[in-house]
Structure formats: structure tokens, C-alpha cells
Coordinates of C-alpha atoms in Angstrom, one line a residue:
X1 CA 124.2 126.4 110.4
X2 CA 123.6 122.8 109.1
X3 CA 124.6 122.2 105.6
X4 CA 121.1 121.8 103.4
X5 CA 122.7 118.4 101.8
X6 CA 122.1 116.8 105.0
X7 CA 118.3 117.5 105.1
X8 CA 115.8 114.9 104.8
X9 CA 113.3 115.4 102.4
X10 CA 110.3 113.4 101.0
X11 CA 111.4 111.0 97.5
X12 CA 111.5 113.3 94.6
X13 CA 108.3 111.8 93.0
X14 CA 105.9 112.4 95.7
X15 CA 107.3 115.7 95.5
X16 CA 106.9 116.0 91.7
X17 CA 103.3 115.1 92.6
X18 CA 102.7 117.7 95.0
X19 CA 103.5 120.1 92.1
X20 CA 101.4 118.5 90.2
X21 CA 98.1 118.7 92.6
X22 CA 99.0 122.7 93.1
X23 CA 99.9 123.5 89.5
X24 CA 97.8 121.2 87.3
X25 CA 94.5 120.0 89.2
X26 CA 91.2 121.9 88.5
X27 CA 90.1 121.2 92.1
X28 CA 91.0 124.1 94.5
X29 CA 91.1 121.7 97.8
X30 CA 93.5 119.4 96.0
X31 CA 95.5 122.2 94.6
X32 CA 95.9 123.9 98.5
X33 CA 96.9 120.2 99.9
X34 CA 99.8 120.1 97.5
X35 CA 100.8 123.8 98.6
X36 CA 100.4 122.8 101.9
X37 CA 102.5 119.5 101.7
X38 CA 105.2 121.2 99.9
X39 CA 105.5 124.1 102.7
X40 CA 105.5 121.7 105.2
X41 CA 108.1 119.9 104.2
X42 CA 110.4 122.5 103.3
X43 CA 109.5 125.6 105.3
X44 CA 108.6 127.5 101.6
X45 CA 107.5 127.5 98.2
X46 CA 111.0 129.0 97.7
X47 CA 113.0 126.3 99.4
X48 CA 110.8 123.9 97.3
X49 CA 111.9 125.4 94.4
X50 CA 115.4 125.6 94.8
X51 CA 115.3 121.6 95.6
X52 CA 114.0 120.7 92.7
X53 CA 116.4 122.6 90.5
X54 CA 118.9 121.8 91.9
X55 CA 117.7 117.5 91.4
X56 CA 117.1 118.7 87.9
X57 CA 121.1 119.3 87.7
X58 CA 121.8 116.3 89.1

């Protein structure tokens, strides 16, 4: 199993703005483009969520 420290994921502010576009914009096609960046580049909404709390520890 590889260790999930080693994974490769896009810089934290284009994340943050990927939650941004699915949580804040009133536009329903902008809102499922930052759903679907954010599952593609961590598998889940879950796993998306756990990466950003745990960069919130940090």
C-alpha cells in the first residue's frame, strides 16, 4: 500500500478553489466542474476532505 504522503496532488489554492466553484457559485455547471475536478484528483469527495484537514493542521 503506498503511503498517502507520497501522493501528488494539485497546489492547495487551486484546490481551495475547486471548493469554492462547488460550494459557493450560483451556477450549477460551475458548481459540477469543481466536484468533478476534485473527484478526479483524489478518487472522492471523502479523500478531498481528509486532505484539506489535514493541510489545515499543518
Amino acid at each position: 500500500m503506498l503511503d498517502s504522503s507520497q501522493d501528488q496532488y494539485p497546489p492547495l489554492p487551486l484546490i481551495q478553489t475547486w471548493v469554492w466553484m462547488m460550494t459557493q457559485s450560483a451556477d450549477a455547471d460551475i458548481q459540477q466542474k469543481g466536484q468533478s475536478n476534485l473527484i478526479a484528483s483524489f478518487g472522492s469527495l471523502a479523500k478531498a476532505n481528509e486532505y484539506l484537514v489535514k493541510q489545515n493542521r499543518v
